[in-house]
PDB file of C-alpha atoms in Angstrom:
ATOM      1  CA  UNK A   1       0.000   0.000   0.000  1.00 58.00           C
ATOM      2  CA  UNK A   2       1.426   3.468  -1.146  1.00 63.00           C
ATOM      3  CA  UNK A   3       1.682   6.565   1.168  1.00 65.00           C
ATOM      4  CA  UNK A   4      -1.363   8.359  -0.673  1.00 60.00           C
ATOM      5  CA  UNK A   5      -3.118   4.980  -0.041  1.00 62.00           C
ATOM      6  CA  UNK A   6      -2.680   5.244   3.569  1.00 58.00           C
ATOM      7  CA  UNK A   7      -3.357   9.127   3.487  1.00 54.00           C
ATOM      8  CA  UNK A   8      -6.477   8.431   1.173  1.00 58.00           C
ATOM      9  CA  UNK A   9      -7.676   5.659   4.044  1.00 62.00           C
ATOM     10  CA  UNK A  10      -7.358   8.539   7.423  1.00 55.00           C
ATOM     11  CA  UNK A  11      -9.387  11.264   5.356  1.00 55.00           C
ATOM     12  CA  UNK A  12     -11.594   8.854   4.692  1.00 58.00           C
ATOM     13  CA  UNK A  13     -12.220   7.871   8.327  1.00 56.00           C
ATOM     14  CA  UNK A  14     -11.734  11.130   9.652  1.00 55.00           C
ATOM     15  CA  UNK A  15     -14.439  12.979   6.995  1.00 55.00           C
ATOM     16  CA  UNK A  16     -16.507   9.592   7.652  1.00 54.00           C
ATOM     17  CA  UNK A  17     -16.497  10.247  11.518  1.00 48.00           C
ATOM     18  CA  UNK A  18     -17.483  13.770  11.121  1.00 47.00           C
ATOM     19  CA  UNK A  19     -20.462  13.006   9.136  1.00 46.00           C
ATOM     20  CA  UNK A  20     -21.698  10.614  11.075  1.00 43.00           C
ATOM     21  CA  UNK A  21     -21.013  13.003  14.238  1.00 42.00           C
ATOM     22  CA  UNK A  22     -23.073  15.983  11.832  1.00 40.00           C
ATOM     23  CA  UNK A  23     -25.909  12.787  11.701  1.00 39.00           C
ATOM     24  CA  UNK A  24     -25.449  11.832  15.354  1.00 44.00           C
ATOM     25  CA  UNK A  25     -26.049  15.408  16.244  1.00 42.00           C
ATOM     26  CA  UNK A  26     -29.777  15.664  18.553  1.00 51.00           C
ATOM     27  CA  UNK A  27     -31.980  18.769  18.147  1.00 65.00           C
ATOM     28  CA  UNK A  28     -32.560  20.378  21.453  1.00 92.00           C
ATOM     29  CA  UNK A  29     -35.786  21.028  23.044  1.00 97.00           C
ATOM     30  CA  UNK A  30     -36.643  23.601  25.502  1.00 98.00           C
ATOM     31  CA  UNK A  31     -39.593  22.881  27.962  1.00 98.00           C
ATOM     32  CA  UNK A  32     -40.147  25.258  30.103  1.00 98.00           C
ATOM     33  CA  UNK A  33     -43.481  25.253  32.940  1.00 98.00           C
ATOM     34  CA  UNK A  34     -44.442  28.421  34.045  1.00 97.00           C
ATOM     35  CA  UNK A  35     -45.074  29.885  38.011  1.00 96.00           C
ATOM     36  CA  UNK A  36     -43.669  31.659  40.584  1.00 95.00           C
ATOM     37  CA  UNK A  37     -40.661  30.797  42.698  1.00 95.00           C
ATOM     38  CA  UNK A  38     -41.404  30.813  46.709  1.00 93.00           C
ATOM     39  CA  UNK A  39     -42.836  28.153  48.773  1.00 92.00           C
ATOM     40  CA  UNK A  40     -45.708  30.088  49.513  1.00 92.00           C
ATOM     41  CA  UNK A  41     -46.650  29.104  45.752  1.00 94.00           C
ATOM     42  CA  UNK A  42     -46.692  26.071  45.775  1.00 91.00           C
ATOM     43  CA  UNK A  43     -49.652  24.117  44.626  1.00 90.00           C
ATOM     44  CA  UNK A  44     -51.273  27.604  43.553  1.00 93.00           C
ATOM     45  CA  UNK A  45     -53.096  26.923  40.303  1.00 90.00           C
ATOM     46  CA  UNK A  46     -50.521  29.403  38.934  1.00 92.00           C
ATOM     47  CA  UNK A  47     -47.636  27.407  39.392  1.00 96.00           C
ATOM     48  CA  UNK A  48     -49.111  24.349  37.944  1.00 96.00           C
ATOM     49  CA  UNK A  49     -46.552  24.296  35.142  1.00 97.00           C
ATOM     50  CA  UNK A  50     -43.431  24.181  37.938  1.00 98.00           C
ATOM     51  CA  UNK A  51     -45.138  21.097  39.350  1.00 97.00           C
ATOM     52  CA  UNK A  52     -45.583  19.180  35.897  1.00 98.00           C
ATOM     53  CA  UNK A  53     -41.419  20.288  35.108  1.00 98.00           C
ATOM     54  CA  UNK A  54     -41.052  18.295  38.404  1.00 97.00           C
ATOM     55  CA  UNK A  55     -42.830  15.419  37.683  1.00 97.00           C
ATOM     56  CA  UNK A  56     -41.456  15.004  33.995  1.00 98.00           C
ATOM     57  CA  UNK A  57     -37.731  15.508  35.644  1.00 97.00           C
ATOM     58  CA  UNK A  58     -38.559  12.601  37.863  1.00 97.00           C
ATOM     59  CA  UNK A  59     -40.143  10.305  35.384  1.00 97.00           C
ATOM     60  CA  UNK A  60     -37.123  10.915  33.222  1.00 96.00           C
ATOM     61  CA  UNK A  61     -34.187  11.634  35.297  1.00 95.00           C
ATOM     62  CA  UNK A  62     -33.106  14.873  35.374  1.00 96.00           C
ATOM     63  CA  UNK A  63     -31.993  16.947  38.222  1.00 96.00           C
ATOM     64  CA  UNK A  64     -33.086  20.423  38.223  1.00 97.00           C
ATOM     65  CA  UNK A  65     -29.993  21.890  39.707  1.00 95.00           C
ATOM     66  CA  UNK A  66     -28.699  24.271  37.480  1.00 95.00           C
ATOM     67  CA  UNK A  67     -29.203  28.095  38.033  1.00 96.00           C
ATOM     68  CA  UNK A  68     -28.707  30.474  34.894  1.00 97.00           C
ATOM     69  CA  UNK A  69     -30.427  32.037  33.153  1.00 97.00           C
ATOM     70  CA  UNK A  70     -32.814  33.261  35.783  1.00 97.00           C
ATOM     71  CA  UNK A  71     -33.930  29.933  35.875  1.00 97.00           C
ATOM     72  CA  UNK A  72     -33.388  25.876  37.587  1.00 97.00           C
ATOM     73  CA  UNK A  73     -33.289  23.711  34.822  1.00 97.00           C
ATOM     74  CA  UNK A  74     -31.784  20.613  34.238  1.00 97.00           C
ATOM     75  CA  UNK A  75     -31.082  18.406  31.027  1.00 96.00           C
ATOM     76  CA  UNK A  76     -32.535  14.949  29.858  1.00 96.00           C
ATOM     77  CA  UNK A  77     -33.842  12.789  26.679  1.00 96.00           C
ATOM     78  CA  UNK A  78     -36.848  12.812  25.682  1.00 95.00           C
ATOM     79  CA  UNK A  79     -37.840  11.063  22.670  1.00 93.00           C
ATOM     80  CA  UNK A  80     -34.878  10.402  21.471  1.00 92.00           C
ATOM     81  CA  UNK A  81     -33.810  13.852  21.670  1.00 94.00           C
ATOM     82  CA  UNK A  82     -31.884  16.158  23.927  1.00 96.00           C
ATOM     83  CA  UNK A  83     -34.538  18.463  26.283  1.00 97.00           C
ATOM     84  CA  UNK A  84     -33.475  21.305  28.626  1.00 98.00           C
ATOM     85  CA  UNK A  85     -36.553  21.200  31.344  1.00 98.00           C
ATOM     86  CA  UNK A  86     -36.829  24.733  32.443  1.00 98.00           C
ATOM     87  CA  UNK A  87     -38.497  26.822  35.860  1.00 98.00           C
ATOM     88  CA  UNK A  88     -38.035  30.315  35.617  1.00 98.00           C
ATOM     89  CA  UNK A  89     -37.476  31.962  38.874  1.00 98.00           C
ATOM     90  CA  UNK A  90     -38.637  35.333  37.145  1.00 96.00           C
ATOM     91  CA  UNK A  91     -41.705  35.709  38.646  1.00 94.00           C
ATOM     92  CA  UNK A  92     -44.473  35.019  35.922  1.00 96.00           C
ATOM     93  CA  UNK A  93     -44.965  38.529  34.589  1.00 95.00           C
ATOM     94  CA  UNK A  94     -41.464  38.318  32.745  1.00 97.00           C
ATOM     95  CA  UNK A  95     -40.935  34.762  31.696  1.00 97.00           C
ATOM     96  CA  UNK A  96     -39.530  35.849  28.477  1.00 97.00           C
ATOM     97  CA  UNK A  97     -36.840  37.089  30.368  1.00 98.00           C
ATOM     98  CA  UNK A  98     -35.470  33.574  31.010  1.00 97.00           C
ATOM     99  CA  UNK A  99     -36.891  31.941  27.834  1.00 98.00           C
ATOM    100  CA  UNK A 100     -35.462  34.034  25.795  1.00 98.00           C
ATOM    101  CA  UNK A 101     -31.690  34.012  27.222  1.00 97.00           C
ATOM    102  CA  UNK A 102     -31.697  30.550  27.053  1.00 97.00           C
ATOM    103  CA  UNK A 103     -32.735  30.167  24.033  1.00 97.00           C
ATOM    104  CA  UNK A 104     -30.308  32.636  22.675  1.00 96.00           C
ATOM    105  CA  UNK A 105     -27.478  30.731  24.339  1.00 96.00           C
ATOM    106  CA  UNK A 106     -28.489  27.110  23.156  1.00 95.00           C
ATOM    107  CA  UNK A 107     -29.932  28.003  19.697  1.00 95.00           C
ATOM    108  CA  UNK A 108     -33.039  26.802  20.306  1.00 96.00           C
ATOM    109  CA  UNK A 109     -35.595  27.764  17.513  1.00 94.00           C
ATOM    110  CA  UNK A 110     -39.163  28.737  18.759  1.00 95.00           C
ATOM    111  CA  UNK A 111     -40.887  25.607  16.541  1.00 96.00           C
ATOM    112  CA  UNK A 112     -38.444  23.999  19.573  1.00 97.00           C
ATOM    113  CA  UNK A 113     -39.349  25.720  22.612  1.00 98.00           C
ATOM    114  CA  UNK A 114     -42.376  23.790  24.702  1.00 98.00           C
ATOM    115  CA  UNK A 115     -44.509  26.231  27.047  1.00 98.00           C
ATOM    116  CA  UNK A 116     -47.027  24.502  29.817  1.00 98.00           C
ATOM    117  CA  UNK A 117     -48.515  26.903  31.735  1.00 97.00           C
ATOM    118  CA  UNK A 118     -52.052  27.551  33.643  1.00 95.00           C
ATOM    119  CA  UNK A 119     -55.513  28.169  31.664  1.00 95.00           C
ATOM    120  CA  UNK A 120     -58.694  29.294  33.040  1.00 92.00           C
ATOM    121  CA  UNK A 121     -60.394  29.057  30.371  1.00 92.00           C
ATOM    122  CA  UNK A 122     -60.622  25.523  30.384  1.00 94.00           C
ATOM    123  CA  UNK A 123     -62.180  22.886  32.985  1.00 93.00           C
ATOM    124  CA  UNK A 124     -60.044  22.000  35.837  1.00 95.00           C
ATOM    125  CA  UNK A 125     -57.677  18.973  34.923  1.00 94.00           C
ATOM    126  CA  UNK A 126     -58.359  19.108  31.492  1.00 96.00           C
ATOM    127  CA  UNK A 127     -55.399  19.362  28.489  1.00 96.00           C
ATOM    128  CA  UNK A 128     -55.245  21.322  25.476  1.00 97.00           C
ATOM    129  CA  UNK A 129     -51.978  21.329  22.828  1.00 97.00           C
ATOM    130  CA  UNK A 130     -51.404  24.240  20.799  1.00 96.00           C
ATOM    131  CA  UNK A 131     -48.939  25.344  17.926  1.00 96.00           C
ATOM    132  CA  UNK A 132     -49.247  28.962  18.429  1.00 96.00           C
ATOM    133  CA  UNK A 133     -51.333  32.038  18.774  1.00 94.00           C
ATOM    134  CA  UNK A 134     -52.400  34.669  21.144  1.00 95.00           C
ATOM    135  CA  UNK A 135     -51.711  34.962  24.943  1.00 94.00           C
ATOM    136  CA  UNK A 136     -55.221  34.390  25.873  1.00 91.00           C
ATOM    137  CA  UNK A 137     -55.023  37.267  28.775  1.00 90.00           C
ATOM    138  CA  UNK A 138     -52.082  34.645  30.227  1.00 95.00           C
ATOM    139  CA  UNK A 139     -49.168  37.234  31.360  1.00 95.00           C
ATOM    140  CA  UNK A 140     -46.681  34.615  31.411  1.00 96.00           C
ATOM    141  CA  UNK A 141     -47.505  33.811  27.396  1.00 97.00           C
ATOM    142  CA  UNK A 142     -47.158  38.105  26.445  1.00 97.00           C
ATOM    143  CA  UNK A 143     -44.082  38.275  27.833  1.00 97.00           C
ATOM    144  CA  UNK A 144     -43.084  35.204  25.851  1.00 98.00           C
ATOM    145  CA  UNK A 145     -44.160  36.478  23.361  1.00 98.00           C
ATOM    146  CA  UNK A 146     -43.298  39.381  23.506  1.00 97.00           C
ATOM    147  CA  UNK A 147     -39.430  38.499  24.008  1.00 97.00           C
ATOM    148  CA  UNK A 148     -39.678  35.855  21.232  1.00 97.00           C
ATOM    149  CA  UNK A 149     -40.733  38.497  19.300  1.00 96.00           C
ATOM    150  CA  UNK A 150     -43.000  35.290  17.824  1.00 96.00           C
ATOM    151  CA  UNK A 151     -46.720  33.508  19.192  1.00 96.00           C
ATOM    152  CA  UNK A 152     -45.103  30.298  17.143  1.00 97.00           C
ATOM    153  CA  UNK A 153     -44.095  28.024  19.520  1.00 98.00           C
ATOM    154  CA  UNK A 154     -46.142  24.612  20.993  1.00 97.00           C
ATOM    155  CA  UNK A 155     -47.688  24.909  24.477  1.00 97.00           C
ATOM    156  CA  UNK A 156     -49.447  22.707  26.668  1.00 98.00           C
ATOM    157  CA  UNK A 157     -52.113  24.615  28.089  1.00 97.00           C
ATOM    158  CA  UNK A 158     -54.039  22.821  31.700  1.00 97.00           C
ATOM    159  CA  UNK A 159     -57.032  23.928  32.937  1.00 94.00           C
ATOM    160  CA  UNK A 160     -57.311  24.889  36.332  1.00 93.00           C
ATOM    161  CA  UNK A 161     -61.348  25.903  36.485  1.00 89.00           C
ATOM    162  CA  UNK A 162     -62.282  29.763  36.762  1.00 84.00           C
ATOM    163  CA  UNK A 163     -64.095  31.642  39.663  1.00 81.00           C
ATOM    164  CA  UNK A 164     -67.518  30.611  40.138  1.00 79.00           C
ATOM    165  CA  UNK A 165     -68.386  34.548  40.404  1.00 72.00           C
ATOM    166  CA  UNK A 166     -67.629  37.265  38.378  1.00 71.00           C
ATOM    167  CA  UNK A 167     -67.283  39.744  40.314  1.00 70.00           C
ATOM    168  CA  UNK A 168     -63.987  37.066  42.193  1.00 75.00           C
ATOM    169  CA  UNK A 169     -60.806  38.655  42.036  1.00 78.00           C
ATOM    170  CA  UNK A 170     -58.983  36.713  38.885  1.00 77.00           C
ATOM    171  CA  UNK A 171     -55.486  37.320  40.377  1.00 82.00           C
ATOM    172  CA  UNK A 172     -56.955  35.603  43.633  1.00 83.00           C
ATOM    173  CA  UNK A 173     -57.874  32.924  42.106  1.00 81.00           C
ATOM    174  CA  UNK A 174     -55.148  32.250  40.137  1.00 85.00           C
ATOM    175  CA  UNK A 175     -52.609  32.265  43.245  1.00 88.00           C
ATOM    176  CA  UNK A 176     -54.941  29.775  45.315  1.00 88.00           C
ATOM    177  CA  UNK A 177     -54.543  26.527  46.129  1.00 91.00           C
ATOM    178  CA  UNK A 178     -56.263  23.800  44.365  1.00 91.00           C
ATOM    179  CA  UNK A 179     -59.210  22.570  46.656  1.00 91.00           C
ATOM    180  CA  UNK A 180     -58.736  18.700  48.438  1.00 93.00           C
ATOM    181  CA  UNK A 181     -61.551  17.573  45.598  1.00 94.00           C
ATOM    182  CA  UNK A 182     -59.429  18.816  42.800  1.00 94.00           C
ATOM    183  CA  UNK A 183     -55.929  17.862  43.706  1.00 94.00           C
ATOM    184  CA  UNK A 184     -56.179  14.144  42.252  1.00 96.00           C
ATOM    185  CA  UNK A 185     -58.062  15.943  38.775  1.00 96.00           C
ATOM    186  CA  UNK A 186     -54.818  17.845  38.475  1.00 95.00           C
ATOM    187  CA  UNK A 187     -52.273  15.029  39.434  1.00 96.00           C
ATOM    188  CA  UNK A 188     -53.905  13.220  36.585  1.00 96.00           C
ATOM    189  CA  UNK A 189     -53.448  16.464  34.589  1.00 96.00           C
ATOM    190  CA  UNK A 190     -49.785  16.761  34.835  1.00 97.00           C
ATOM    191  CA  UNK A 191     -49.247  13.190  33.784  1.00 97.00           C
ATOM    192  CA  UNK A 192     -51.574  13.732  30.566  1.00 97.00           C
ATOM    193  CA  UNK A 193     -49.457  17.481  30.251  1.00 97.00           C
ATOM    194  CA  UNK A 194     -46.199  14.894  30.159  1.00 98.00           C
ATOM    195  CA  UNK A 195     -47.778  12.481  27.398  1.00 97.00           C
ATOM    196  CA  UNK A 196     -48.290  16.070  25.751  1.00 97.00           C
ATOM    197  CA  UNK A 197     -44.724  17.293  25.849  1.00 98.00           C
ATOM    198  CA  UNK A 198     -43.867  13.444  25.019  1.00 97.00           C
ATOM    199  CA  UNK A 199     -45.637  13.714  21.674  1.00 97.00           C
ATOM    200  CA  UNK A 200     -45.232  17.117  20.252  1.00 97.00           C
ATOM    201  CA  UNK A 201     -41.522  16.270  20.466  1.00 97.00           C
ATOM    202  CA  UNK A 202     -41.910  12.356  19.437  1.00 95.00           C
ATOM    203  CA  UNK A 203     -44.080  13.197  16.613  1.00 95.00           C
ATOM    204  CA  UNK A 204     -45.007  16.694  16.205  1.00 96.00           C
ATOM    205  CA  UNK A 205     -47.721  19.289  17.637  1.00 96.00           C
ATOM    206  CA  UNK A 206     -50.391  17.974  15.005  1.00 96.00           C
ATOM    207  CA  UNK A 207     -50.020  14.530  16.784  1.00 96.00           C
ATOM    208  CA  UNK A 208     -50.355  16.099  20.007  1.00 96.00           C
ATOM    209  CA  UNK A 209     -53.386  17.760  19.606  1.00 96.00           C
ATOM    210  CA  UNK A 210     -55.208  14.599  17.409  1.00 95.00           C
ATOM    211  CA  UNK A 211     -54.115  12.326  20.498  1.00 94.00           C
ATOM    212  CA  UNK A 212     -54.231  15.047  23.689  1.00 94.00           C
ATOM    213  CA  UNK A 213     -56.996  18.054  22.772  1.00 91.00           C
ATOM    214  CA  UNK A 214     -60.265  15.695  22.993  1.00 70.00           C
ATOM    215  CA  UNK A 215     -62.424  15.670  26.440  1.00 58.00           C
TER     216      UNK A 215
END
């Protein structure tokens, strides 16, 4: 075998190793539940987003023990592909704060960032997948939104009831607890909100909402 043999044979392995790494390379995900940092929020309908972060961390691993980007996240595989799970400790008014740095920093496409946050406008416990759109009055979602400088990104969106009365203070409500009755309805929400997040990266945000939007 000649020397441009043997030179002919390590570009070969070496260009054949990098495409393969270019193939190998996973797309990364950014799933992020929104809420308010503090103890005294826990289990507020508000922070029902944080909770469902903590339960998909759990299920797959991940410890949520990293602190940038105004936010704890942690890092896992979902799907076959590479997911930063994301709290921001923000406050919810300016969660585009955090989503936005991070997603500056990883290169993380909007198509690519997941959103599951609170809804009033839908029955308590129930699940509903979306591609994009509006805000819906949700202040976490405008400031999103409004840092993304895009509405075209897939969230999970969980219902947490509304006030029975009208004239109820909305930001009340919001930062309540969940009654006794209503705490198994949601712990059955956050695992549906995980099959969710599961599909829209597995297969796509159509998937999602054929599989996850019907009552």
């Amino acid at each position: 075998m000649g020397i441009m043999d043997i030179i002919g044979q390590i570009k070969s392995a070496l260009f054949g190793r990098n495409e393969k790494n270019k193939e190998e390379i996973i797309p990364m995900y950014i799933v992020a539940g929104l809420g308010n940092p503090g103890k005294q929020y826990d289990m507020t309908r508000h922070n029902i987003g944080f909770h469902t972060i903590d339960y998909i961390a759990e299920k797959y691993g991940a410890k949520l023990n990293k602190l940038k980007f105004k936010a704890v996240y942690g890092e896992t595989v979902i799907g076959g592909e590479k997911v930063y799970l994301v709290k921001p400790q923000t406050f919810m008014n300016l969660s585009g704060d955090s989503i936005i740095e991070m997603a500056k920093f990883y290169k993380v496409s909007s198509e690519n960032i997941i959103i599951i946050n609170d809804d009033i406008s839908l029955d308590t416990g129930r699940i509903r997948v979306r591609g994009k759109g509006s805000a819906g009055g949700h202040n976490g979602l405008k400031s999103i939104i409004y840092r993304l400088g895009s509405d075209k990104f897939p969230r999970v969106k969980m219902g947490v009831g509304a006030p029975k009365h009208e004239d109820y203070d909305l930001a009340d409500f919001v930062l309540g607890r969940f009654t006794k009755d209503e705490i198994p309805v949601m712990e059955e929400a956050i695992k549906k909100a995980e099959t969710a997040v599961f599909e829209i990266i597995k297969n796509g945000v159509e998937s999602a909402m054929n599989k996850c939007n019907s009552k």
